[in-house]
C-alpha atoms as one frame of an Amber mdcrd trajectory, in Angstrom:
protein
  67.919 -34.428-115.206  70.518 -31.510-114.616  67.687 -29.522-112.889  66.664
 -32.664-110.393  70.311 -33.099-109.496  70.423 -29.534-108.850  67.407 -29.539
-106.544  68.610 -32.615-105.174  71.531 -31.094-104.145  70.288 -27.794-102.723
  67.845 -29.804-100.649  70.582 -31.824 -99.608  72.401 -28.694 -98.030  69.520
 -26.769 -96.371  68.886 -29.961 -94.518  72.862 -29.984 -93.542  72.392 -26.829
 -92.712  69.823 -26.850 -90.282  71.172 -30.582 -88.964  74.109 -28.288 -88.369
  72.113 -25.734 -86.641  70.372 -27.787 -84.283  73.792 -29.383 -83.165  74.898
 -25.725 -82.675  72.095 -24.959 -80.544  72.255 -28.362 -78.304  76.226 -27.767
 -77.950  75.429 -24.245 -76.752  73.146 -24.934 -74.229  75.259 -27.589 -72.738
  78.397 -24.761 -73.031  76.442 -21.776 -71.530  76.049 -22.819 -68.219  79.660
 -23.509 -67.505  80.472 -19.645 -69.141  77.796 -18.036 -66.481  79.532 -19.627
 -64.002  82.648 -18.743 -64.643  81.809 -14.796 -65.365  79.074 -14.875 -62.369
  81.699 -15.685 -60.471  84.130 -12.598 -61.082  80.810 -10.817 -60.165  80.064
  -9.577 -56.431  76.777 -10.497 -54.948  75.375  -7.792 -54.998  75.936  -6.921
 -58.756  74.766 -11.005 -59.313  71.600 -10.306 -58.135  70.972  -7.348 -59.564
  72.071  -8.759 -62.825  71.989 -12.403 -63.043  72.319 -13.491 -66.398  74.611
 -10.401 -67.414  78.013  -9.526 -67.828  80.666  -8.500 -64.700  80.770  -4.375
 -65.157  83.666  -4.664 -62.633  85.177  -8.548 -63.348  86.845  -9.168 -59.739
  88.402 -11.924 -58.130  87.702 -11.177 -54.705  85.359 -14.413 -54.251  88.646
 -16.647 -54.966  90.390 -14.499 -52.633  88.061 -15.234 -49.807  88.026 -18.740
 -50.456  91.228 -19.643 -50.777  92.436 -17.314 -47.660  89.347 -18.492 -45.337
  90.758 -21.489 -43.771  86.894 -21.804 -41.760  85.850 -23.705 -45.345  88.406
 -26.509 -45.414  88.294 -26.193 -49.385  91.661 -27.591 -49.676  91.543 -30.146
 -47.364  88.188 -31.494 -48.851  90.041 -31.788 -51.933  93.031 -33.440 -50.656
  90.589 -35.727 -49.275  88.064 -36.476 -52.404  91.523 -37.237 -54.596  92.653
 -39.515 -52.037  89.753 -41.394 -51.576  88.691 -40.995 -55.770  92.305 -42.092
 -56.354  92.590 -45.417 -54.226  88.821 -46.170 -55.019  89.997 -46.001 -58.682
  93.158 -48.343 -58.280  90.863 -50.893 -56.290  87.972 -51.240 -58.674  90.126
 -51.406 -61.995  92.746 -53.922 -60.022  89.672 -56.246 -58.712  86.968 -55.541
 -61.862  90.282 -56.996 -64.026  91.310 -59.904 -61.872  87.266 -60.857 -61.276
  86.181 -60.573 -64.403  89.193 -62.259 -65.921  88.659 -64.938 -63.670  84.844
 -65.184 -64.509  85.207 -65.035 -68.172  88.238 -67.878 -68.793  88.121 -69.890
 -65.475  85.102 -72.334 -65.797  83.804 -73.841 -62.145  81.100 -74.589 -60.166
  79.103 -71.532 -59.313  80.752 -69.557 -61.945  77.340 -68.516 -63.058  76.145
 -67.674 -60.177  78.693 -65.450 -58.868  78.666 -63.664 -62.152  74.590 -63.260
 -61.640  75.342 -62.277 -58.374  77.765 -59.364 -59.105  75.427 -57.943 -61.756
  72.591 -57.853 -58.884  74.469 -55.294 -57.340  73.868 -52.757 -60.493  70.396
 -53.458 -60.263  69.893 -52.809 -56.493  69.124 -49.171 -55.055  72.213 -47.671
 -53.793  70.826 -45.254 -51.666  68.181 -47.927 -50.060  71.029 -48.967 -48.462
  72.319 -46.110 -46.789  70.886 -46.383 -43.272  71.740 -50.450 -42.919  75.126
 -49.222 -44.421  75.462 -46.246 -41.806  74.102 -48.330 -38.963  76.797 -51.673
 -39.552  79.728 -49.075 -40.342  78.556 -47.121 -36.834  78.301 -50.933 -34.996
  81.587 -51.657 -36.527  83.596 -48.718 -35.438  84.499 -47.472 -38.740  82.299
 -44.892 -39.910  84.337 -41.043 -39.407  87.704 -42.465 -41.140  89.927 -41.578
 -43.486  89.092 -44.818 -45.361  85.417 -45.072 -44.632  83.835 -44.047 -47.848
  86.376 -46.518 -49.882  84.066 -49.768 -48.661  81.251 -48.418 -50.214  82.408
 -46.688 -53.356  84.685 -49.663 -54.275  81.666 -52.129 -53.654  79.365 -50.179
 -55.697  81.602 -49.829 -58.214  82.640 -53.013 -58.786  79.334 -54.612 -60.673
  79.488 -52.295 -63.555  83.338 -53.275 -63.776  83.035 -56.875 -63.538  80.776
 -56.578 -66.157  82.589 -54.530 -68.567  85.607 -56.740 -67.914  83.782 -60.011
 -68.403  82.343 -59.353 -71.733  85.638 -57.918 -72.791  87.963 -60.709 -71.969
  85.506 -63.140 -74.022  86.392 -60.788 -76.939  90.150 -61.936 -76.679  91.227
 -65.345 -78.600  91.611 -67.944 -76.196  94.494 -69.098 -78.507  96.625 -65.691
 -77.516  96.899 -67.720 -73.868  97.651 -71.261 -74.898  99.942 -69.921 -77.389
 101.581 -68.357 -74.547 101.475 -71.225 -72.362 102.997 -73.487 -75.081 106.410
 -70.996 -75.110 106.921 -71.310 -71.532 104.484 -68.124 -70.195 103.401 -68.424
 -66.536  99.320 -68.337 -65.902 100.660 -64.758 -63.646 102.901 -63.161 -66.530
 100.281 -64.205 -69.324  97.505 -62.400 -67.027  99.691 -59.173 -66.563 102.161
 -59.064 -69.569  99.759 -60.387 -71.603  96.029 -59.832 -70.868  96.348 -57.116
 -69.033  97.636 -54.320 -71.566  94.877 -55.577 -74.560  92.276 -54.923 -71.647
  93.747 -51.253 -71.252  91.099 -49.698 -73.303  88.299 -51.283 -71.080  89.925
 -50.795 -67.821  90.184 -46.830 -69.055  86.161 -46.839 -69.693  85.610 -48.150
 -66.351  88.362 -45.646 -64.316  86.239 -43.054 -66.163  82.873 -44.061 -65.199
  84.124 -44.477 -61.567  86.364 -41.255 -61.642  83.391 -39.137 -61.951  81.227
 -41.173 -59.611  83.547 -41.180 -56.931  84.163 -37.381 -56.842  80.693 -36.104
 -57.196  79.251 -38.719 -54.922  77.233 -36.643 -51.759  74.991 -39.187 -50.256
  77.505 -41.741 -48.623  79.490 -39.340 -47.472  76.937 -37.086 -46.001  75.877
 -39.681 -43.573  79.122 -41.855 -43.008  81.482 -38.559 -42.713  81.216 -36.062
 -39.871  84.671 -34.615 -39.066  85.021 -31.623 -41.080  88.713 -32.611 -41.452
  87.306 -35.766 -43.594  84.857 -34.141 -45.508  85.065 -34.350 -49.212  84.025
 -31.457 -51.866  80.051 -32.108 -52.158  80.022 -31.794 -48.455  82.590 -28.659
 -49.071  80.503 -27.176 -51.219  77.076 -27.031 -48.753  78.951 -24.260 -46.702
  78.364 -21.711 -49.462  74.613 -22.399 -49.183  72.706 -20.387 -46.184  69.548
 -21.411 -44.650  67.933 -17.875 -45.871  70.025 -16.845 -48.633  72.902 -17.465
 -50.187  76.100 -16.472 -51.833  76.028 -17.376 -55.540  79.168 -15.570 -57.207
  81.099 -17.301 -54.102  79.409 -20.279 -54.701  80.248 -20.872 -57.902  84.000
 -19.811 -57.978  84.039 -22.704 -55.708  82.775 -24.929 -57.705  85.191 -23.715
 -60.480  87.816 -24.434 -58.070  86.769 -28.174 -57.004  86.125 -29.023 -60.819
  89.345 -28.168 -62.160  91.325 -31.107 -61.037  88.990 -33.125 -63.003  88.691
 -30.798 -66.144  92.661 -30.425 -66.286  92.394 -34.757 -66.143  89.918 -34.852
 -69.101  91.790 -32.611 -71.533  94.836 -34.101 -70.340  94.005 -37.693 -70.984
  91.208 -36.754 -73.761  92.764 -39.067 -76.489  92.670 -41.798 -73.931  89.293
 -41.189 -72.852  87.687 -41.158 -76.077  89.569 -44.177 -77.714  88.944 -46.198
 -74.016  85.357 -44.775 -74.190  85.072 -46.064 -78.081  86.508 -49.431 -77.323
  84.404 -50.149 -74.288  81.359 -49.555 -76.566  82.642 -51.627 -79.645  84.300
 -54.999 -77.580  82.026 -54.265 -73.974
């Protein structure tokens, strides 16, 4: 008996041990490529292409020099730009995903349903099947080439998946919580805000996440709705580093390193958030 429980147990951690390894492996293949970027792009391009996967011999910063001091690639406008629009796409979608999908979830009425139905369409249609109908209404329109142009599309687009989140979340809450409420004197407006809205927090964070990321890497909108340089956002930025013949990799990348860090400093700063919003939306969504 001794001897099974030993073999039990040695079995036991070679398979921990190479459950263990295989994590290790996945985690550093999803690491590595962010560490070549970063030490390809201390690299010149001439030593990058003689070397690609290798180490800097002469680390230099000279690509982040170039960018930063070049005012012909607009890097820091672009950015000014994608956290502007990211920023007050974010505040729309959470504000109306809430107040919708509150409204959807407690409010019972004719069509109620249907609207519901008819939100959750829009995560099933094609985004980009839309793009030249969108392009040719905002061009008809007169408000394609604007500061707030790409806001109209990323907040509709956005909204489905919010609505949804919200819906199924509110349902979660005792309806009790609201009569209770009501019976000590609590307005329908300061139960929805004082009340609903900071239990929905964790929710609300899973969706600013989703639509965070979204919003800043999103290329296709605003390659065909955006053509003043001055309102171009960091994809679009990012295509001037690419020539039609060859191109610059080491500079490239350092400025991709540069338009990612705004959102890298956000994740570690608001990491606890993320992953308990992220956890919630999965349990109660």
């Amino acid at each position: 008996m001794k001897k099974d429980n030993g073999t039990h147990r040695i079995r036991k951690g070679i398979l921990a041990v190479f459950m263990n390894l295989i994590l290790i492996i996945f985690s550093l293949s999803c690491i590595f490529p962010m560490i070549w970027m970063l030490y390809s792009s201390l690299k010149e391009k001439r030593a990058f292409n003689a070397d690609i996967v290798g180490l800097p011999k002469n680390p230099t910063l000279i690509n982040y020099i170039r960018i930063l001091s070049n005012s012909d690639y607009h890097l820091g406008e672009s950015m000014f730009n994608s956290v502007r629009t990211t920023t007050l796409s974010i505040i729309l979608i959470v504000l109306f995903s809430f107040i919708v999908g509150y409204i959807l979830a407690r409010v019972h009425f004719k069509g109620n349903r249907a609207l519901y139905v008819m939100f959750l369409m829009g995560m099933l249609i094609p985004i980009h099947s839309l793009l030249v109908p969108i392009y040719v209404v905002f061009k008809n329109c007169g408000i394609s080439d604007r500061w707030y142009t790409l806001l109209l599309p990323y907040v509709s687009f956005g909204l489905p998946m919010g609505i949804f989140l919200v819906e199924g979340y509110v349902k979660t809450i005792p309806v009790s919580l609201e009569e209770a409420a009501a019976i000590d004197g609590s307005s329908f407006s300061n139960t929805l805000w004082r009340i609903i809205l900071p239990i929905t927090k964790p929710i609300l964070v899973t969706v600013a996440i989703i639509q965070i990321f979204s919003c800043w890497n999103e290329f296709s909108f605003a390659l065909v709705l955006i053509k003043n340089v001055s309102l171009q956002t960091v994809p679009l930025a990012l295509t001037q580093f690419k020539g039609q013949f060859a191109s610059d990799y080491p500079k490239q990348m350092a400025a991709m390193l540069i338009t990612m860090s705004p959102i890298v400093i956000l994740y570690f700063a608001f990491s606890k958030q993320i992953i308990e919003g992220m956890v919630a939306g999965a349990v109660k969504g």
